[in-house]
XYZ file of N, CA and C in Angstrom:
783
model
N -37.613 -40.163 -8.631
C -36.340 -41.102 -9.125
C -35.406 -40.223 -9.633
N -34.262 -40.300 -9.286
C -32.915 -39.425 -9.647
C -32.949 -39.929 -11.110
N -32.324 -38.900 -11.877
C -31.768 -39.006 -13.192
C -30.565 -39.644 -13.275
N -29.918 -39.388 -12.010
C -28.384 -39.992 -12.014
C -28.100 -40.150 -10.576
N -27.432 -41.415 -10.480
C -26.943 -41.586 -8.863
C -25.551 -42.061 -9.089
N -24.649 -41.702 -8.269
C -22.903 -42.010 -8.237
C -23.174 -42.525 -6.839
N -22.599 -43.698 -6.637
C -22.298 -44.279 -5.578
C -21.129 -44.871 -4.960
N -20.434 -44.307 -4.060
C -19.356 -44.732 -3.406
C -18.380 -45.066 -4.673
N -17.975 -44.121 -5.398
C -16.778 -44.685 -6.579
C -15.404 -43.872 -6.045
N -14.787 -45.255 -6.230
C -13.018 -45.051 -6.093
C -12.373 -45.124 -7.400
N -11.335 -44.466 -7.422
C -10.570 -44.668 -8.649
C -9.162 -44.126 -8.031
N -8.343 -45.277 -8.853
C -6.500 -44.670 -8.204
C -6.014 -45.001 -9.498
N -4.858 -44.337 -9.552
C -3.734 -44.210 -10.639
C -2.487 -44.556 -10.000
N -2.094 -45.887 -10.334
C -1.155 -46.525 -9.722
C -1.251 -46.144 -8.286
N -0.493 -45.986 -7.478
C -0.834 -45.904 -6.017
C -1.367 -44.593 -5.275
N -1.441 -43.616 -6.178
C -2.454 -42.499 -6.130
C -3.884 -43.047 -6.337
N -4.595 -42.531 -5.039
C -6.054 -42.481 -4.788
C -6.677 -41.413 -5.051
N -7.237 -41.345 -6.386
C -7.784 -39.734 -6.805
C -9.280 -39.882 -6.230
N -10.007 -40.742 -6.387
C -11.405 -40.672 -5.816
C -11.630 -41.566 -4.509
N -12.104 -41.039 -3.856
C -12.130 -42.034 -2.178
C -13.735 -42.439 -1.525
N -14.442 -42.681 -2.860
C -15.982 -42.837 -1.912
C -16.672 -41.899 -2.610
N -16.734 -41.277 -3.445
C -17.737 -39.918 -4.071
C -19.292 -40.643 -4.220
N -20.185 -39.939 -3.814
C -21.365 -39.994 -4.306
C -22.332 -38.801 -4.379
N -23.455 -39.149 -4.981
C -24.170 -37.858 -5.303
C -25.241 -38.232 -6.042
N -26.412 -37.709 -5.940
C -27.722 -37.936 -7.187
C -27.857 -36.801 -7.604
N -28.870 -36.658 -8.659
C -29.537 -35.512 -9.128
C -30.639 -35.872 -9.797
N -31.462 -34.568 -9.835
C -32.804 -35.006 -10.566
C -32.784 -34.319 -11.879
N -33.750 -34.801 -12.645
C -33.884 -34.343 -14.440
C -34.108 -32.976 -14.208
N -33.131 -32.002 -15.077
C -33.264 -30.576 -15.099
C -32.331 -30.150 -14.185
N -31.977 -30.752 -13.118
C -31.085 -29.999 -12.062
C -30.003 -29.636 -12.773
N -29.184 -28.888 -12.225
C -27.667 -28.005 -12.543
C -26.871 -28.304 -11.276
N -25.671 -28.803 -11.703
C -25.060 -28.980 -10.213
C -23.624 -28.620 -10.816
N -22.656 -27.703 -10.334
C -21.737 -27.183 -10.342
C -20.798 -27.612 -9.512
N -19.463 -28.224 -9.508
C -18.699 -29.110 -9.129
C -17.357 -28.452 -8.720
N -17.151 -27.867 -7.377
C -15.886 -26.638 -7.393
C -14.874 -27.687 -6.415
N -13.568 -27.212 -6.532
C -12.511 -27.784 -5.867
C -11.318 -27.331 -6.627
N -10.296 -27.407 -5.814
C -8.748 -27.069 -6.185
C -8.327 -28.187 -7.404
N -7.072 -28.004 -8.107
C -6.805 -29.005 -8.856
C -6.304 -30.276 -7.909
N -6.606 -31.369 -8.678
C -6.201 -32.419 -8.094
C -7.252 -32.821 -6.907
N -8.326 -32.251 -6.783
C -9.283 -32.965 -5.851
C -10.207 -33.951 -6.299
N -9.981 -34.231 -7.965
C -10.863 -35.372 -8.189
C -12.173 -35.192 -9.290
N -12.232 -33.852 -9.233
C -13.255 -33.449 -10.193
C -13.441 -33.870 -11.599
N -12.441 -33.761 -12.323
C -12.349 -34.070 -13.757
C -12.369 -35.644 -13.891
N -11.603 -36.565 -12.680
C -11.638 -37.674 -12.793
C -13.199 -38.407 -12.258
N -14.028 -37.593 -11.814
C -15.074 -38.252 -11.622
C -16.202 -38.282 -12.669
N -15.823 -36.995 -13.405
C -16.942 -36.995 -14.823
C -15.978 -37.996 -15.687
N -14.879 -38.240 -15.888
C -14.343 -39.288 -16.973
C -14.859 -40.530 -16.297
N -14.840 -41.100 -15.096
C -15.214 -42.103 -14.588
C -16.938 -42.482 -14.962
N -17.825 -41.457 -14.665
C -18.935 -41.638 -14.978
C -19.437 -41.516 -16.358
N -18.331 -40.976 -17.308
C -18.679 -41.006 -19.078
C -18.128 -42.114 -19.448
N -17.326 -43.119 -18.719
C -16.870 -44.128 -19.390
C -15.342 -43.772 -20.101
N -14.714 -42.610 -20.016
C -13.536 -42.458 -20.369
C -12.594 -42.780 -19.508
N -12.745 -43.347 -18.141
C -12.162 -44.158 -17.154
C -13.114 -45.004 -16.448
N -12.185 -45.966 -16.061
C -13.318 -47.128 -15.512
C -12.971 -47.003 -13.891
N -13.904 -46.917 -13.026
C -13.729 -46.770 -11.700
C -13.727 -48.072 -11.146
N -12.941 -47.982 -10.054
C -12.146 -49.145 -9.184
C -13.322 -49.951 -8.743
N -14.086 -48.961 -7.986
C -15.253 -49.437 -6.853
C -16.367 -48.464 -7.250
N -17.626 -48.790 -6.920
C -18.864 -48.090 -7.481
C -19.558 -48.526 -8.237
N -21.178 -47.690 -7.954
C -22.242 -47.777 -9.011
C -22.651 -46.633 -9.619
N -23.041 -46.656 -10.958
C -23.557 -45.383 -11.627
C -25.254 -46.152 -11.912
N -25.938 -45.276 -11.549
C -26.998 -45.702 -11.988
C -27.953 -44.624 -12.751
N -28.518 -44.625 -13.758
C -29.104 -43.648 -14.573
C -30.879 -43.951 -14.735
N -31.533 -43.227 -14.364
C -33.184 -43.624 -14.201
C -33.356 -44.523 -13.493
N -32.453 -44.648 -12.533
C -33.002 -46.131 -11.761
C -31.966 -47.213 -12.030
N -31.381 -47.512 -13.423
C -31.147 -48.688 -14.007
C -29.502 -48.486 -13.590
N -29.078 -49.617 -13.285
C -27.493 -49.678 -13.071
C -26.687 -49.846 -14.440
N -26.144 -48.806 -14.756
C -25.200 -48.894 -15.937
C -23.889 -49.164 -15.669
N -23.455 -49.097 -14.637
C -21.956 -49.620 -14.046
C -22.129 -50.220 -12.734
N -21.458 -51.359 -12.651
C -21.125 -51.653 -11.153
C -19.150 -52.533 -11.121
N -19.082 -51.941 -10.564
C -17.626 -52.333 -10.591
C -17.137 -53.824 -9.984
N -18.117 -54.023 -9.371
C -18.271 -55.797 -8.778
C -18.688 -56.554 -10.089
N -19.054 -56.224 -11.284
C -19.456 -57.117 -12.166
C -18.282 -57.246 -13.205
N -17.826 -58.265 -12.897
C -16.497 -58.564 -13.405
C -16.760 -58.897 -15.151
N -17.955 -59.130 -15.556
C -18.090 -59.193 -17.239
C -17.609 -58.156 -17.854
N -16.715 -59.075 -18.880
C -16.089 -57.794 -20.021
C -17.269 -56.853 -20.714
N -17.569 -55.908 -20.613
C -18.088 -55.198 -21.599
C -17.711 -54.969 -22.636
N -18.568 -54.826 -23.904
C -17.980 -54.991 -25.282
C -18.199 -53.498 -25.620
N -17.695 -52.847 -26.650
C -17.536 -51.658 -27.227
C -18.945 -51.150 -27.396
N -19.819 -52.065 -27.848
C -21.321 -51.769 -28.155
C -22.203 -51.139 -26.861
N -21.742 -52.129 -25.687
C -22.291 -51.797 -24.567
C -21.866 -50.720 -23.957
N -20.598 -50.118 -23.794
C -20.053 -49.270 -23.458
C -20.648 -47.939 -24.004
N -20.401 -48.041 -25.334
C -21.226 -46.995 -26.302
C -22.478 -46.762 -25.770
N -23.548 -47.694 -25.867
C -24.844 -47.322 -25.761
C -24.570 -46.758 -24.018
N -23.735 -46.941 -23.049
C -23.945 -46.596 -21.811
C -23.386 -45.062 -21.790
N -22.353 -44.730 -22.684
C -22.172 -43.413 -23.071
C -23.032 -42.707 -23.307
N -23.914 -43.098 -24.423
C -24.870 -42.147 -24.823
C -25.920 -41.537 -24.036
N -25.751 -41.885 -22.637
C -26.522 -41.156 -21.572
C -26.043 -39.804 -21.246
N -24.800 -39.477 -21.611
C -24.021 -38.357 -21.612
C -23.329 -37.391 -22.727
N -23.532 -36.063 -22.552
C -22.548 -35.284 -23.524
C -21.421 -34.605 -22.854
N -20.275 -34.741 -23.272
C -19.366 -33.994 -22.417
C -18.650 -33.384 -23.796
N -18.636 -31.938 -22.760
C -17.674 -30.833 -23.272
C -16.516 -30.878 -22.544
N -15.570 -30.468 -23.075
C -14.021 -30.744 -22.734
C -13.621 -29.320 -22.385
N -12.419 -29.309 -21.941
C -11.487 -28.044 -21.703
C -10.889 -27.869 -22.800
N -10.533 -28.662 -23.687
C -10.212 -28.442 -25.005
C -11.224 -29.053 -26.097
N -10.912 -27.978 -27.160
C -12.129 -28.085 -27.877
C -12.503 -29.625 -28.468
N -11.498 -30.243 -28.842
C -11.265 -31.830 -29.694
C -12.119 -31.592 -30.927
N -12.216 -30.660 -31.671
C -13.099 -30.837 -32.584
C -12.330 -31.274 -33.731
N -12.650 -31.994 -35.103
C -12.107 -32.500 -36.059
C -11.647 -31.378 -36.966
N -10.580 -30.931 -37.200
C -10.122 -29.998 -38.217
C -10.352 -29.810 -39.833
N -10.593 -31.243 -40.051
C -10.930 -31.549 -41.410
C -12.554 -31.285 -42.088
N -13.059 -31.297 -40.864
C -14.712 -31.045 -40.932
C -15.025 -29.670 -40.724
N -16.158 -29.130 -41.121
C -16.767 -28.032 -40.927
C -17.520 -28.164 -39.684
N -18.229 -27.119 -39.392
C -19.133 -26.589 -38.252
C -19.955 -27.967 -38.218
N -20.608 -27.664 -39.146
C -21.893 -28.589 -39.840
C -21.252 -30.095 -39.522
N -20.485 -30.573 -40.243
C -20.063 -32.028 -40.469
C -19.643 -32.343 -39.103
N -18.646 -31.354 -38.314
C -18.365 -31.988 -37.079
C -19.407 -32.132 -36.087
N -20.836 -31.376 -36.256
C -21.850 -31.660 -35.252
C -22.820 -32.823 -35.933
N -22.539 -33.302 -36.860
C -23.301 -34.305 -37.789
C -22.853 -35.558 -37.461
N -21.395 -35.592 -36.957
C -20.480 -36.805 -37.134
C -20.911 -38.003 -36.427
N -20.988 -37.462 -35.316
C -21.673 -38.707 -34.311
C -23.102 -39.434 -34.651
N -23.807 -38.237 -34.710
C -25.285 -38.833 -35.087
C -25.115 -39.726 -36.415
N -24.487 -39.545 -37.246
C -24.256 -40.327 -38.608
C -23.526 -41.788 -38.388
N -22.563 -41.473 -37.478
C -22.105 -43.102 -37.251
C -22.853 -43.715 -36.836
N -23.591 -43.155 -35.506
C -24.922 -44.151 -34.942
C -25.647 -44.488 -35.751
N -26.431 -43.353 -36.579
C -27.425 -43.928 -37.449
C -27.129 -45.234 -38.461
N -25.815 -45.452 -39.043
C -25.144 -46.425 -39.832
C -25.594 -47.972 -39.032
N -26.187 -47.815 -37.758
C -26.188 -49.274 -37.018
C -27.657 -49.439 -37.041
N -28.487 -48.608 -37.649
C -29.791 -48.758 -37.421
C -30.287 -49.752 -38.588
N -30.814 -50.564 -38.370
C -31.489 -51.502 -39.256
C -32.026 -51.056 -40.565
N -32.722 -49.694 -40.464
C -33.236 -49.479 -41.709
C -32.319 -48.381 -42.129
N -31.156 -48.173 -42.062
C -30.491 -46.990 -42.277
C -30.230 -47.146 -44.139
N -29.779 -48.564 -44.510
C -29.830 -48.396 -46.233
C -31.240 -48.300 -46.894
N -32.114 -48.401 -46.020
C -33.166 -48.501 -46.978
C -34.059 -47.067 -46.742
N -33.533 -46.494 -45.508
C -34.070 -44.998 -45.405
C -33.117 -43.812 -45.316
N -31.830 -44.386 -45.798
C -30.677 -43.235 -45.969
C -30.657 -42.038 -46.016
N -31.421 -41.503 -46.884
C -31.704 -40.230 -47.364
C -32.521 -39.336 -46.389
N -33.697 -40.201 -45.942
C -34.146 -39.600 -44.896
C -33.782 -39.091 -43.496
N -32.844 -40.210 -43.287
C -32.384 -40.379 -41.991
C -31.266 -39.367 -41.831
N -30.437 -39.019 -43.376
C -29.248 -37.933 -42.996
C -29.757 -36.666 -43.094
N -31.223 -36.447 -43.795
C -31.763 -35.330 -43.913
C -32.188 -34.966 -42.598
N -32.549 -35.694 -41.764
C -33.361 -35.398 -40.355
C -31.917 -35.126 -39.512
N -30.906 -35.659 -39.649
C -29.571 -35.329 -38.636
C -29.173 -33.845 -38.954
N -29.040 -33.578 -40.453
C -28.478 -32.503 -41.042
C -29.719 -31.492 -40.338
N -30.860 -31.355 -40.365
C -31.983 -30.453 -39.973
C -31.700 -30.248 -38.581
N -31.751 -31.293 -37.683
C -31.396 -31.238 -36.501
C -30.151 -30.370 -36.100
N -29.189 -30.880 -36.627
C -27.820 -30.117 -36.522
C -27.587 -28.442 -36.695
N -28.448 -28.479 -37.612
C -28.669 -26.807 -38.356
C -29.381 -26.011 -37.245
N -30.446 -26.597 -36.587
C -31.050 -26.109 -35.550
C -30.008 -26.066 -34.275
N -29.481 -27.077 -33.762
C -28.641 -26.646 -32.558
C -27.639 -25.854 -32.772
N -27.049 -25.862 -33.896
C -25.853 -24.597 -34.131
C -26.516 -23.460 -34.047
N -28.059 -23.248 -34.550
C -28.432 -22.105 -34.662
C -28.695 -21.359 -33.142
N -28.912 -22.721 -32.388
C -29.480 -22.133 -30.525
C -27.969 -21.919 -30.161
N -26.731 -22.272 -30.533
C -25.478 -21.994 -29.915
C -25.047 -20.655 -30.907
N -25.760 -19.744 -31.892
C -25.490 -18.815 -32.399
C -24.556 -18.943 -33.318
N -24.457 -19.883 -33.813
C -23.100 -20.012 -34.938
C -23.629 -20.687 -36.099
N -25.105 -19.857 -36.875
C -25.751 -19.947 -37.935
C -24.528 -19.700 -39.199
N -23.914 -18.692 -38.822
C -23.203 -17.675 -40.173
C -22.004 -18.369 -40.180
N -21.621 -19.328 -39.258
C -20.235 -19.995 -39.216
C -20.773 -21.476 -39.783
N -21.749 -21.443 -39.889
C -22.101 -23.209 -40.531
C -21.224 -24.177 -41.018
N -20.266 -23.167 -42.455
C -19.201 -23.938 -43.142
C -18.198 -23.575 -42.976
N -17.622 -23.016 -41.767
C -16.209 -22.660 -41.070
C -15.711 -23.955 -40.750
N -14.443 -23.770 -40.894
C -13.514 -24.961 -40.324
C -12.974 -24.140 -39.166
N -12.794 -25.447 -38.205
C -12.320 -24.898 -36.869
C -11.165 -23.748 -36.651
N -10.136 -24.068 -37.801
C -8.843 -23.076 -37.740
C -9.641 -21.628 -38.328
N -10.797 -21.431 -38.550
C -11.502 -20.270 -38.819
C -12.302 -19.758 -38.089
N -12.286 -20.620 -36.446
C -13.086 -19.702 -35.345
C -12.552 -19.628 -34.660
N -12.958 -18.574 -33.652
C -12.311 -18.001 -32.566
C -12.453 -19.284 -31.231
N -11.777 -19.043 -30.123
C -11.775 -20.380 -29.202
C -13.290 -20.158 -28.649
N -13.773 -19.079 -28.389
C -15.317 -19.270 -27.742
C -16.240 -19.844 -29.081
N -16.021 -19.512 -30.238
C -16.859 -20.243 -31.407
C -16.562 -21.787 -31.468
N -15.395 -21.975 -31.165
C -15.154 -23.585 -31.463
C -15.337 -24.361 -29.789
N -15.644 -23.562 -28.976
C -16.064 -24.157 -27.461
C -17.785 -24.228 -27.893
N -18.383 -23.297 -28.549
C -19.810 -23.283 -29.064
C -20.127 -24.728 -29.834
N -19.126 -24.948 -30.722
C -19.258 -25.898 -31.513
C -19.337 -27.207 -30.802
N -18.324 -27.414 -29.913
C -18.163 -28.332 -29.102
C -19.287 -28.867 -28.373
N -20.214 -27.636 -27.644
C -21.622 -27.788 -27.070
C -22.475 -28.055 -27.797
N -22.670 -27.896 -29.118
C -23.694 -28.315 -29.959
C -23.665 -29.618 -30.601
N -21.905 -30.213 -30.514
C -21.581 -31.432 -30.893
C -22.431 -32.434 -29.488
N -22.362 -32.136 -28.621
C -22.453 -32.732 -27.048
C -23.902 -33.024 -27.280
N -24.652 -31.819 -27.576
C -25.984 -32.089 -27.594
C -26.664 -33.168 -28.696
N -26.019 -32.938 -29.969
C -26.156 -33.687 -31.341
C -26.952 -35.094 -31.044
N -26.640 -35.886 -29.958
C -26.991 -37.117 -29.733
C -28.088 -36.952 -28.554
N -28.625 -35.768 -28.294
C -29.884 -35.904 -27.034
C -29.625 -36.663 -25.816
N -28.444 -36.342 -25.253
C -27.739 -36.997 -23.999
C -28.948 -36.424 -22.852
N -29.012 -37.244 -21.842
C -29.691 -37.219 -20.773
C -29.268 -36.187 -19.811
N -27.837 -36.365 -19.694
C -27.057 -35.737 -18.765
C -25.778 -34.776 -19.749
N -25.814 -33.700 -19.367
C -24.450 -32.947 -20.330
C -23.403 -32.675 -19.397
N -22.299 -33.011 -19.522
C -21.090 -32.765 -18.744
C -20.066 -31.538 -19.112
N -19.688 -30.632 -18.421
C -18.844 -29.541 -18.639
C -17.852 -29.622 -17.799
N -16.294 -29.903 -18.423
C -14.990 -30.136 -17.690
C -14.804 -29.006 -18.065
N -14.703 -27.847 -16.931
C -13.743 -26.426 -17.119
C -14.101 -25.719 -18.553
N -15.108 -25.222 -19.009
C -15.681 -25.256 -20.169
C -14.808 -23.854 -20.813
N -14.737 -22.792 -19.813
C -13.970 -21.710 -20.208
C -12.498 -21.978 -19.819
N -11.882 -22.658 -19.348
C -10.301 -22.712 -19.122
C -9.415 -22.349 -20.045
N -9.849 -23.145 -21.554
C -8.822 -22.517 -22.304
C -9.147 -21.528 -23.264
N -10.061 -20.413 -22.679
C -10.410 -19.395 -23.346
C -9.904 -18.298 -22.440
N -9.924 -17.152 -23.445
C -9.220 -15.621 -22.899
C -10.386 -15.105 -22.143
N -10.251 -14.332 -21.060
C -11.274 -13.521 -20.408
C -12.622 -13.255 -21.210
N -11.901 -12.673 -22.171
C -13.155 -11.942 -23.091
C -13.869 -12.559 -23.848
N -13.647 -14.178 -24.019
C -14.606 -14.787 -24.657
C -15.255 -16.041 -23.746
N -14.894 -15.395 -22.698
C -15.513 -16.669 -21.359
C -17.173 -16.485 -21.341
N -17.590 -15.275 -21.766
C -19.081 -14.718 -21.468
C -19.804 -15.360 -22.453
N -19.496 -15.654 -23.536
C -20.093 -16.191 -24.627
C -20.634 -17.708 -24.133
N -19.465 -18.242 -23.346
C -19.895 -19.748 -23.190
C -20.751 -19.800 -22.150
N -20.215 -18.896 -21.250
C -21.250 -18.773 -19.873
C -22.879 -18.662 -20.161
N -23.069 -17.517 -21.502
C -24.337 -17.283 -21.735
C -24.747 -18.771 -22.639
N -24.188 -19.213 -23.180
C -25.006 -20.250 -23.612
C -25.223 -21.363 -22.935
N -24.695 -21.719 -21.504
C -24.506 -22.593 -20.677
C -26.065 -21.989 -19.668
N -25.969 -20.753 -19.703
C -27.248 -19.844 -18.927
C -28.620 -20.387 -19.713
N -28.345 -20.247 -20.830
C -29.501 -20.575 -21.893
C -30.037 -21.775 -21.684
N -29.207 -22.973 -21.725
C -29.547 -24.346 -21.704
C -29.998 -24.793 -20.020
N -29.578 -23.787 -19.221
C -29.768 -24.135 -17.950
C -31.439 -23.810 -17.875
N -32.169 -22.085 -18.440
C -32.908 -21.948 -18.345
C -34.275 -22.844 -19.348
N -33.686 -23.958 -19.939
C -34.547 -24.895 -20.849
C -34.628 -26.202 -20.100
N -33.824 -26.136 -18.543
C -33.769 -27.366 -17.804
C -33.351 -28.563 -18.396
N -31.943 -28.302 -19.241
C -31.258 -29.396 -19.255
C -30.607 -29.796 -18.471
N -30.494 -31.057 -17.961
C -29.763 -31.627 -17.095
C -28.310 -31.415 -17.142
N -27.300 -30.581 -16.092
C -26.280 -30.407 -16.396
C -25.136 -30.689 -15.080
N -24.142 -31.180 -15.445
C -23.060 -30.858 -14.214
C -21.818 -30.386 -14.868
N -21.376 -29.160 -14.067
C -20.528 -28.294 -14.452
C -19.376 -28.432 -13.568
N -18.263 -28.856 -13.998
C -16.919 -28.576 -12.924
C -16.340 -26.781 -13.328
N -16.155 -26.208 -12.534
C -15.808 -24.701 -13.127
C -15.256 -24.079 -11.900
N -14.351 -22.943 -12.238
C -13.661 -22.228 -11.306
C -14.446 -20.648 -11.415
N -15.459 -20.732 -12.067
C -16.346 -19.139 -12.377
C -17.175 -19.301 -11.102
N -16.701 -18.893 -9.931
C -17.630 -18.972 -8.607
C -18.848 -18.070 -8.865
N -18.914 -16.882 -9.603
C -19.993 -16.087 -9.758
C -21.184 -16.651 -10.593
N -20.628 -17.277 -11.763
C -21.431 -18.322 -12.718
C -21.922 -19.361 -12.220
N -21.205 -20.062 -11.367
C -21.734 -21.304 -10.556
C -22.915 -20.884 -9.504
N -22.805 -19.921 -9.147
C -23.477 -19.367 -7.710
C -24.949 -19.107 -8.513
N -24.910 -18.631 -9.799
C -26.282 -17.770 -10.604
C -27.165 -18.802 -11.539
N -26.047 -20.215 -11.810
C -26.869 -21.154 -12.743
C -27.422 -22.154 -12.190
N -26.470 -22.418 -10.966
C -26.478 -23.835 -10.204
C -27.845 -24.074 -9.015
N -28.530 -25.461 -9.352
C -29.382 -25.628 -8.489
C -28.619 -25.897 -7.010
N -27.511 -26.932 -7.432
C -26.635 -27.172 -5.892
C -25.177 -26.936 -6.433
N -24.356 -26.767 -5.264
C -23.141 -26.988 -5.795
C -22.422 -28.082 -4.807
N -21.576 -28.787 -5.501
C -20.632 -29.917 -4.635
C -19.464 -29.388 -4.387
N -18.389 -29.036 -3.443
C -17.203 -29.097 -2.874
C -16.416 -30.309 -2.865
N -15.631 -30.394 -3.791
C -14.575 -31.536 -3.710
C -13.444 -31.328 -3.153
N -12.932 -32.280 -2.169
C -11.621 -31.994 -1.477
C -10.816 -33.266 -1.134
N -9.778 -33.419 -2.110
C -9.138 -34.708 -1.883
C -9.616 -35.880 -2.080
N -10.203 -36.070 -2.980
C -10.987 -37.118 -3.542
C -12.292 -37.444 -3.023
N -13.055 -36.410 -1.894
C -14.226 -37.017 -1.394
C -15.126 -35.679 -1.744
N -16.581 -35.931 -1.275
C -17.374 -34.542 -1.418
C -17.421 -33.974 0.041
N -16.465 -32.941 0.244
C -16.470 -32.579 1.127
C -17.722 -31.546 1.713
N -18.501 -30.948 0.781
C -19.461 -30.103 1.280
C -20.443 -30.285 0.070
N -21.625 -30.112 0.474
C -22.683 -30.013 -0.876
C -23.784 -29.150 -0.438
N -24.809 -28.457 -1.035
C -25.834 -27.909 -0.803
C -26.040 -26.770 -1.846
N -27.088 -25.839 -1.359
C -27.447 -24.606 -2.296
C -26.224 -23.712 -2.381
N -26.164 -23.064 -3.573
C -25.346 -21.754 -3.730
C -25.039 -20.823 -2.721
N -26.467 -20.547 -1.769
C -26.135 -20.139 -0.909
C -25.516 -20.459 0.214
N -25.990 -21.806 0.503
C -25.246 -22.676 1.609
C -23.610 -22.850 1.422
N -23.287 -23.482 0.501
C -21.882 -23.418 0.227
C -20.874 -22.401 -0.173
N -21.468 -21.310 -1.141
C -20.672 -20.305 -1.515
C -20.959 -19.062 -0.459
N -22.049 -18.964 -0.219
C -22.351 -17.751 0.833
C -21.919 -17.947 2.395
N -22.410 -19.373 2.587
C -22.147 -19.654 4.166
C -21.526 -21.063 4.312
N -20.363 -20.976 3.605
C -19.667 -22.351 3.734
C -19.321 -22.856 5.031
N -19.812 -24.138 5.346
C -19.278 -24.852 6.899
C -17.862 -25.594 6.933
N -17.470 -26.077 5.467
C -16.212 -26.840 5.761
C -14.776 -25.620 5.682
N -13.931 -25.999 6.473
C -12.802 -25.110 6.166
C -11.875 -24.908 4.810
N -11.894 -25.988 4.572
C -11.274 -26.311 3.042
C -12.322 -25.599 2.098
N -13.505 -25.593 2.318
C -14.186 -24.785 1.151
C -13.990 -23.168 1.393
N -13.922 -22.850 2.725
C -13.710 -21.368 3.133
C -12.584 -20.766 2.561
N -11.124 -21.645 2.863
C -9.624 -21.823 1.924
C -10.248 -21.418 0.665
N -10.706 -22.091 -0.179
C -10.722 -22.376 -1.646
C -11.648 -21.402 -2.042
N -12.743 -20.790 -1.425
C -13.075 -19.440 -2.024
C -12.517 -18.432 -1.708
N -11.962 -18.449 -0.635
C -10.717 -17.339 -0.313
C -9.941 -16.771 -1.311
N -9.353 -18.199 -1.674
C -8.234 -17.721 -2.761
C -8.832 -17.746 -4.012
N -9.951 -17.994 -4.647
C -10.612 -17.535 -5.728
C -10.806 -15.937 -5.585
N -11.451 -15.782 -4.866
C -11.958 -14.571 -4.506
C -10.542 -13.392 -4.786
N -9.318 -14.082 -4.213
C -8.308 -13.128 -4.303
C -7.513 -13.018 -5.970
N -7.980 -13.748 -6.613
C -7.537 -13.661 -7.951
C -7.969 -12.855 -8.764
């Protein structure tokens, strides 16, 4: 059974149709990279899957369960949306850290808010918060930032801030981790440290969907490549099939332009 399945997803903004029937599925532990030129619908696909936007048509299934169906017109409560979102962790282009919180507090924030909804929170508050902090410290160590635990975002480099973003996304144990151009806001010399973290996650068989223009990285870390063009999946296959031997004309043009840069 697929851990994630997207069926016939459509999304328009005004008269502009951005997604025109996108569909794919992935297995647990699989890494998929999504390539495509600006405006092809890559980010919109992630945002609709993560409920940051609402698709106009289509279905989303996680572990075989339908968590979104555009034909279901019943209005979802904020609690229902939040529950669906917990299936996914999102790492954005911009780091979106809270400047008033240090690294540890940024990573602990969402788990602490979620813990308050537990029936036993008041009774076991101390133990629950201690467990959350222990886990946050462990995740921060895994992304190589133990020495920056009490630093604030303004005291970190761009690469360090993005590593905090990754730690924050992992803190809620998402089933699938999304990356939306995780290195696009970084100087070239800082890109390598983020790609290294993602490679380590791939070795641990964390299920990931990565929107990226880093072709070499996508080839090395991905089980499959999806190439999007004008709101549809134009080509899909292994890195060797899509990157080394593309069949789609638009894929060939895109790779040629990237290689010239």
